[in-house]
């Protein structure tokens, strides 16, 4: 198994990516199967959540197959003498996944808070800025990448403000059942989302950890932020009357 070992994930990395692919695919089936057990008005949350894990299944299938990356120049290779001319694989397919799935995660969350459409759309705009600047930063070889990291982090602060302060204000007005679900899923989301820039700084940013470690770091985050988040949200919705949310 010689997979261009100067930059690529190893077979361990690939096996782990296949395992995450399986988790995402199984979650998709479970979210769709359980949609048949709830009332029509509640199904939209199952569909949104299943779309998130379906998209992730395809992204993880791509990375497990050692595709969806491009080599980007790094200053020096890990564990090697500081010689110029090395590259690191940068999985741009992650960002294509995030561009589709993070707006859907925000939609799941902010619909649950009963947030008005203009505020939901504006939060999604900030999310698009975050993912795109993160992608550009990952593809830039020079230290300008940290400029893009800063733009993405500022966008994330804007998202967090809208979720934590604006979202909480709206969910409070809808009573304790809605508020409890929104609180649990909102705190979970904001906590996890702020760990992504750390993973980025150690991987695409600073080239500090190996691509196999990057696989584990982002993989665990993605399982917690997609299927586990989805379970928490859908369990919460079993006690929420969709009419309260205007659905
Ligand atoms: C980037 C670039 C560096 C700065 C910041 C980032 C934030 C990424 C986030 C990603 C969330 C992804 C999720 C995926 C679902 O599974 C783009 C890494 C702030 C918050 C929730």
Tab-separated table of C-alpha atoms and ligand atoms in Angstrom:
chain	number	residue	atom	x	y	z
A	1	UNK	CA	0.000	0.000	0.000
A	2	UNK	CA	2.214	2.802	-1.220
A	3	UNK	CA	-0.042	5.846	-1.465
A	4	UNK	CA	2.333	8.670	-2.466
A	5	UNK	CA	3.469	8.576	1.131
A	6	UNK	CA	5.268	11.914	1.066
A	7	UNK	CA	1.956	13.694	1.487
A	8	UNK	CA	-1.050	11.395	1.505
A	9	UNK	CA	-3.186	9.753	4.119
A	10	UNK	CA	-1.997	6.235	4.905
A	11	UNK	CA	-4.142	3.103	4.807
A	12	UNK	CA	-4.998	3.793	8.488
A	13	UNK	CA	-6.276	7.224	7.496
A	14	UNK	CA	-8.278	5.744	4.677
A	15	UNK	CA	-9.799	3.024	6.916
A	16	UNK	CA	-10.888	5.693	9.376
A	17	UNK	CA	-12.447	7.741	6.556
A	18	UNK	CA	-14.355	4.612	5.438
A	19	UNK	CA	-15.615	4.120	9.018
A	20	UNK	CA	-16.900	7.708	9.128
A	21	UNK	CA	-18.502	7.197	5.683
A	22	UNK	CA	-20.398	4.223	7.152
A	23	UNK	CA	-21.524	6.238	10.210
A	24	UNK	CA	-22.823	9.054	7.974
A	25	UNK	CA	-24.612	6.650	5.609
A	26	UNK	CA	-26.226	4.677	8.454
A	27	UNK	CA	-27.379	7.927	10.079
A	28	UNK	CA	-28.960	9.047	6.801
A	29	UNK	CA	-30.976	5.834	6.595
A	30	UNK	CA	-32.016	6.146	10.254
A	31	UNK	CA	-33.124	9.790	9.889
A	32	UNK	CA	-35.215	8.934	6.819
A	33	UNK	CA	-36.691	5.758	8.360
A	34	UNK	CA	-37.738	7.615	11.522
A	35	UNK	CA	-39.359	10.349	9.400
A	36	UNK	CA	-42.107	7.810	8.700
A	37	UNK	CA	-42.872	7.602	12.422
A	38	UNK	CA	-43.588	11.311	12.943
A	39	UNK	CA	-46.320	13.677	11.796
A	40	UNK	CA	-46.017	15.365	8.399
A	41	UNK	CA	-45.157	18.785	9.883
A	42	UNK	CA	-42.177	17.345	11.756
A	43	UNK	CA	-40.710	15.553	8.740
A	44	UNK	CA	-38.913	18.603	7.389
A	45	UNK	CA	-36.405	18.331	10.270
A	46	UNK	CA	-35.750	14.695	9.361
A	47	UNK	CA	-35.232	15.637	5.697
A	48	UNK	CA	-32.836	18.505	6.512
A	49	UNK	CA	-30.847	16.322	8.922
A	50	UNK	CA	-30.714	13.405	6.465
A	51	UNK	CA	-29.504	15.778	3.707
A	52	UNK	CA	-26.648	16.823	6.004
A	53	UNK	CA	-25.440	13.265	6.667
A	54	UNK	CA	-26.024	12.191	3.041
A	55	UNK	CA	-23.749	15.015	1.848
A	56	UNK	CA	-21.151	14.046	4.445
A	57	UNK	CA	-21.323	10.392	3.300
A	58	UNK	CA	-20.308	11.473	-0.208
A	59	UNK	CA	-17.520	13.747	1.066
A	60	UNK	CA	-16.145	10.963	3.290
A	61	UNK	CA	-16.434	8.421	0.465
A	62	UNK	CA	-14.291	10.818	-1.585
A	63	UNK	CA	-11.625	11.245	1.121
A	64	UNK	CA	-11.578	7.513	1.940
A	65	UNK	CA	-10.858	6.912	-1.750
A	66	UNK	CA	-7.955	9.354	-1.451
A	67	UNK	CA	-9.635	11.856	-3.781
A	68	UNK	CA	-10.881	15.419	-3.404
A	69	UNK	CA	-7.529	16.878	-2.394
A	70	UNK	CA	-4.844	19.001	-3.986
A	71	UNK	CA	-1.169	19.340	-2.980
A	72	UNK	CA	-0.257	22.721	-1.495
A	73	UNK	CA	3.309	23.819	-0.824
A	74	UNK	CA	4.399	23.808	2.816
A	75	UNK	CA	7.548	25.234	4.357
A	76	UNK	CA	8.914	21.887	5.435
A	77	UNK	CA	7.735	18.344	5.804
A	78	UNK	CA	6.940	17.006	9.239
A	79	UNK	CA	9.729	14.856	10.777
A	80	UNK	CA	12.112	15.763	7.962
A	81	UNK	CA	15.013	18.169	7.559
A	82	UNK	CA	13.850	21.650	6.631
A	83	UNK	CA	14.151	21.339	2.871
A	84	UNK	CA	11.998	23.314	0.463
A	85	UNK	CA	9.730	21.721	-2.110
A	86	UNK	CA	7.337	19.704	0.050
A	87	UNK	CA	3.590	19.675	-0.219
A	88	UNK	CA	0.660	18.708	1.990
A	89	UNK	CA	-2.598	17.267	0.707
A	90	UNK	CA	-5.417	19.714	1.280
A	91	UNK	CA	-8.870	18.126	1.129
A	92	UNK	CA	-10.879	20.853	-0.626
A	93	UNK	CA	-13.838	18.427	-0.679
A	94	UNK	CA	-14.366	19.177	3.053
A	95	UNK	CA	-15.264	22.743	2.168
A	96	UNK	CA	-17.690	21.669	-0.555
A	97	UNK	CA	-19.344	19.494	2.112
A	98	UNK	CA	-19.411	22.359	4.633
A	99	UNK	CA	-20.772	24.807	2.043
A	100	UNK	CA	-23.814	22.540	1.681
A	101	UNK	CA	-24.163	21.168	5.216
A	102	UNK	CA	-23.380	24.060	7.578
A	103	UNK	CA	-26.249	26.218	6.188
A	104	UNK	CA	-28.538	23.194	6.659
A	105	UNK	CA	-27.327	22.760	10.264
A	106	UNK	CA	-28.079	26.438	10.910
A	107	UNK	CA	-31.481	26.016	9.257
A	108	UNK	CA	-32.284	23.055	11.553
A	109	UNK	CA	-31.208	25.066	14.575
A	110	UNK	CA	-32.670	28.481	13.758
A	111	UNK	CA	-36.031	27.114	12.560
A	112	UNK	CA	-36.219	25.439	15.971
A	113	UNK	CA	-35.706	28.842	17.608
A	114	UNK	CA	-38.538	30.301	15.502
A	115	UNK	CA	-36.116	32.902	14.152
A	116	UNK	CA	-37.409	35.247	11.390
A	117	UNK	CA	-36.330	34.383	7.813
A	118	UNK	CA	-34.204	37.516	7.211
A	119	UNK	CA	-32.076	36.723	10.278
A	120	UNK	CA	-31.771	33.042	9.282
A	121	UNK	CA	-30.636	34.042	5.770
A	122	UNK	CA	-28.178	36.603	7.095
A	123	UNK	CA	-26.644	34.006	9.429
A	124	UNK	CA	-26.326	31.631	6.458
A	125	UNK	CA	-24.591	34.406	4.503
A	126	UNK	CA	-22.018	34.738	7.309
A	127	UNK	CA	-21.611	30.963	7.202
A	128	UNK	CA	-20.881	31.075	3.454
A	129	UNK	CA	-18.244	33.755	4.077
A	130	UNK	CA	-16.712	31.497	6.773
A	131	UNK	CA	-16.483	28.388	4.576
A	132	UNK	CA	-15.273	30.158	1.419
A	133	UNK	CA	-12.596	32.209	3.191
A	134	UNK	CA	-11.541	29.018	5.011
A	135	UNK	CA	-11.184	27.258	1.632
A	136	UNK	CA	-9.217	30.098	0.053
A	137	UNK	CA	-6.952	30.232	3.103
A	138	UNK	CA	-6.366	26.474	2.905
A	139	UNK	CA	-5.339	26.748	-0.766
A	140	UNK	CA	-3.032	29.750	-0.263
A	141	UNK	CA	0.563	28.644	0.361
A	142	UNK	CA	1.912	31.882	1.853
A	143	UNK	CA	1.226	33.297	5.301
A	144	UNK	CA	-1.611	35.328	3.721
A	145	UNK	CA	-3.609	32.194	4.627
A	146	UNK	CA	-3.836	33.548	8.183
A	147	UNK	CA	-5.610	36.630	6.833
A	148	UNK	CA	-8.319	34.341	5.461
A	149	UNK	CA	-8.344	32.443	8.753
A	150	UNK	CA	-9.087	35.779	10.464
A	151	UNK	CA	-11.973	36.561	8.065
A	152	UNK	CA	-13.460	33.092	8.665
A	153	UNK	CA	-13.133	33.401	12.432
A	154	UNK	CA	-14.807	36.837	12.431
A	155	UNK	CA	-17.679	35.367	10.402
A	156	UNK	CA	-17.954	32.547	12.967
A	157	UNK	CA	-18.176	35.141	15.767
A	158	UNK	CA	-21.084	36.765	13.874
A	159	UNK	CA	-22.809	33.375	13.525
A	160	UNK	CA	-22.299	32.651	17.228
A	161	UNK	CA	-23.781	36.040	18.143
A	162	UNK	CA	-26.897	35.337	16.060
A	163	UNK	CA	-27.299	31.846	17.505
A	164	UNK	CA	-26.543	32.636	21.133
A	165	UNK	CA	-28.105	36.062	21.603
A	166	UNK	CA	-30.684	36.512	18.841
A	167	UNK	CA	-31.693	32.823	18.721
A	168	UNK	CA	-32.071	32.571	22.459
A	169	UNK	CA	-34.303	35.649	22.560
A	170	UNK	CA	-36.662	34.100	19.992
A	171	UNK	CA	-36.675	30.598	21.467
A	172	UNK	CA	-37.460	31.967	24.957
A	173	UNK	CA	-40.580	33.589	23.588
A	174	UNK	CA	-41.805	30.188	22.368
A	175	UNK	CA	-41.918	28.505	25.756
A	176	UNK	CA	-39.796	26.100	27.762
A	177	UNK	CA	-40.013	23.018	25.496
A	178	UNK	CA	-38.690	24.895	22.458
A	179	UNK	CA	-36.194	26.775	24.596
A	180	UNK	CA	-34.773	23.611	26.166
A	181	UNK	CA	-34.183	21.915	22.789
A	182	UNK	CA	-32.717	25.077	21.294
A	183	UNK	CA	-30.415	25.583	24.302
A	184	UNK	CA	-29.058	22.025	24.207
A	185	UNK	CA	-28.512	21.966	20.420
A	186	UNK	CA	-27.304	25.575	20.265
A	187	UNK	CA	-24.693	25.221	23.015
A	188	UNK	CA	-23.527	21.915	21.456
A	189	UNK	CA	-23.184	23.577	18.035
A	190	UNK	CA	-21.352	26.709	19.144
A	191	UNK	CA	-18.972	24.724	21.363
A	192	UNK	CA	-18.086	22.326	18.502
A	193	UNK	CA	-17.894	24.951	15.768
A	194	UNK	CA	-15.212	26.873	17.671
A	195	UNK	CA	-13.007	23.736	17.699
A	196	UNK	CA	-12.911	23.634	13.858
A	197	UNK	CA	-10.546	26.641	13.597
A	198	UNK	CA	-8.183	24.816	15.998
A	199	UNK	CA	-8.179	21.726	13.734
A	200	UNK	CA	-7.611	24.013	10.725
A	201	UNK	CA	-4.728	25.828	12.432
A	202	UNK	CA	-2.975	22.520	13.130
A	203	UNK	CA	-3.684	21.061	9.655
A	204	UNK	CA	-4.306	23.287	6.623
A	205	UNK	CA	-2.965	26.315	8.489
A	206	UNK	CA	0.213	25.424	10.339
A	207	UNK	CA	0.922	21.905	8.985
A	208	UNK	CA	1.582	20.856	12.601
A	209	UNK	CA	-0.229	17.496	12.659
A	210	UNK	CA	-0.073	14.679	10.096
A	211	UNK	CA	-2.901	14.133	7.578
A	212	UNK	CA	-3.899	10.944	9.472
A	213	UNK	CA	-4.306	12.952	12.689
A	214	UNK	CA	-6.231	15.594	10.754
A	215	UNK	CA	-8.553	12.802	9.580
A	216	UNK	CA	-9.272	11.749	13.172
A	217	UNK	CA	-9.650	15.333	14.472
A	218	UNK	CA	-12.120	16.497	11.781
A	219	UNK	CA	-13.798	13.065	11.699
A	220	UNK	CA	-14.711	13.122	15.395
A	221	UNK	CA	-15.858	16.742	15.117
A	222	UNK	CA	-18.017	15.912	12.082
A	223	UNK	CA	-19.654	12.915	13.804
A	224	UNK	CA	-20.481	15.064	16.844
A	225	UNK	CA	-21.661	18.036	14.746
A	226	UNK	CA	-23.784	16.088	12.234
A	227	UNK	CA	-25.295	12.715	13.339
A	228	UNK	CA	-25.107	13.328	17.103
A	229	UNK	CA	-26.441	16.872	16.687
A	230	UNK	CA	-29.184	15.445	14.454
A	231	UNK	CA	-30.262	12.884	17.052
A	232	UNK	CA	-30.387	15.570	19.772
A	233	UNK	CA	-32.448	17.882	17.563
A	234	UNK	CA	-34.928	15.233	16.388
A	235	UNK	CA	-35.422	13.859	19.908
A	236	UNK	CA	-36.169	17.431	21.066
A	237	UNK	CA	-38.716	17.879	18.286
A	238	UNK	CA	-40.760	14.920	19.493
A	239	UNK	CA	-42.036	17.212	22.264
A	240	UNK	CA	-42.365	20.391	20.184
A	241	UNK	CA	-45.650	21.251	18.492
A	242	UNK	CA	-44.614	22.343	14.942
A	243	UNK	CA	-47.428	24.924	15.007
A	244	UNK	CA	-45.489	26.817	17.706
A	245	UNK	CA	-42.728	27.365	15.120
A	246	UNK	CA	-45.177	28.407	12.414
A	247	UNK	CA	-44.638	25.112	10.540
B	1	LIG	C1	-12.568	27.135	9.051
B	1	LIG	C2	-11.375	27.978	8.608
B	1	LIG	C3	-10.643	28.577	9.732
B	1	LIG	C4	-11.516	29.460	10.547
B	1	LIG	C5	-12.851	28.875	10.846
B	1	LIG	C6	-13.329	27.751	10.200
B	1	LIG	C7	-14.594	27.180	10.706
B	1	LIG	C8	-15.188	26.063	10.318
B	1	LIG	C9	-16.386	25.500	10.866
B	1	LIG	C10	-16.823	24.374	10.298
B	1	LIG	C11	-17.917	23.625	10.716
B	1	LIG	C12	-18.183	22.482	10.125
B	1	LIG	C13	-19.212	21.582	10.485
B	1	LIG	C14	-19.304	20.479	9.762
B	1	LIG	C15	-20.288	19.492	9.988
B	1	LIG	O1	-20.017	18.370	10.126
B	1	LIG	C16	-13.435	27.034	7.817
B	1	LIG	C17	-12.048	25.752	9.438
B	1	LIG	C18	-13.643	29.575	11.905
B	1	LIG	C19	-17.074	26.135	12.001
B	1	LIG	C20	-20.121	21.853	11.600
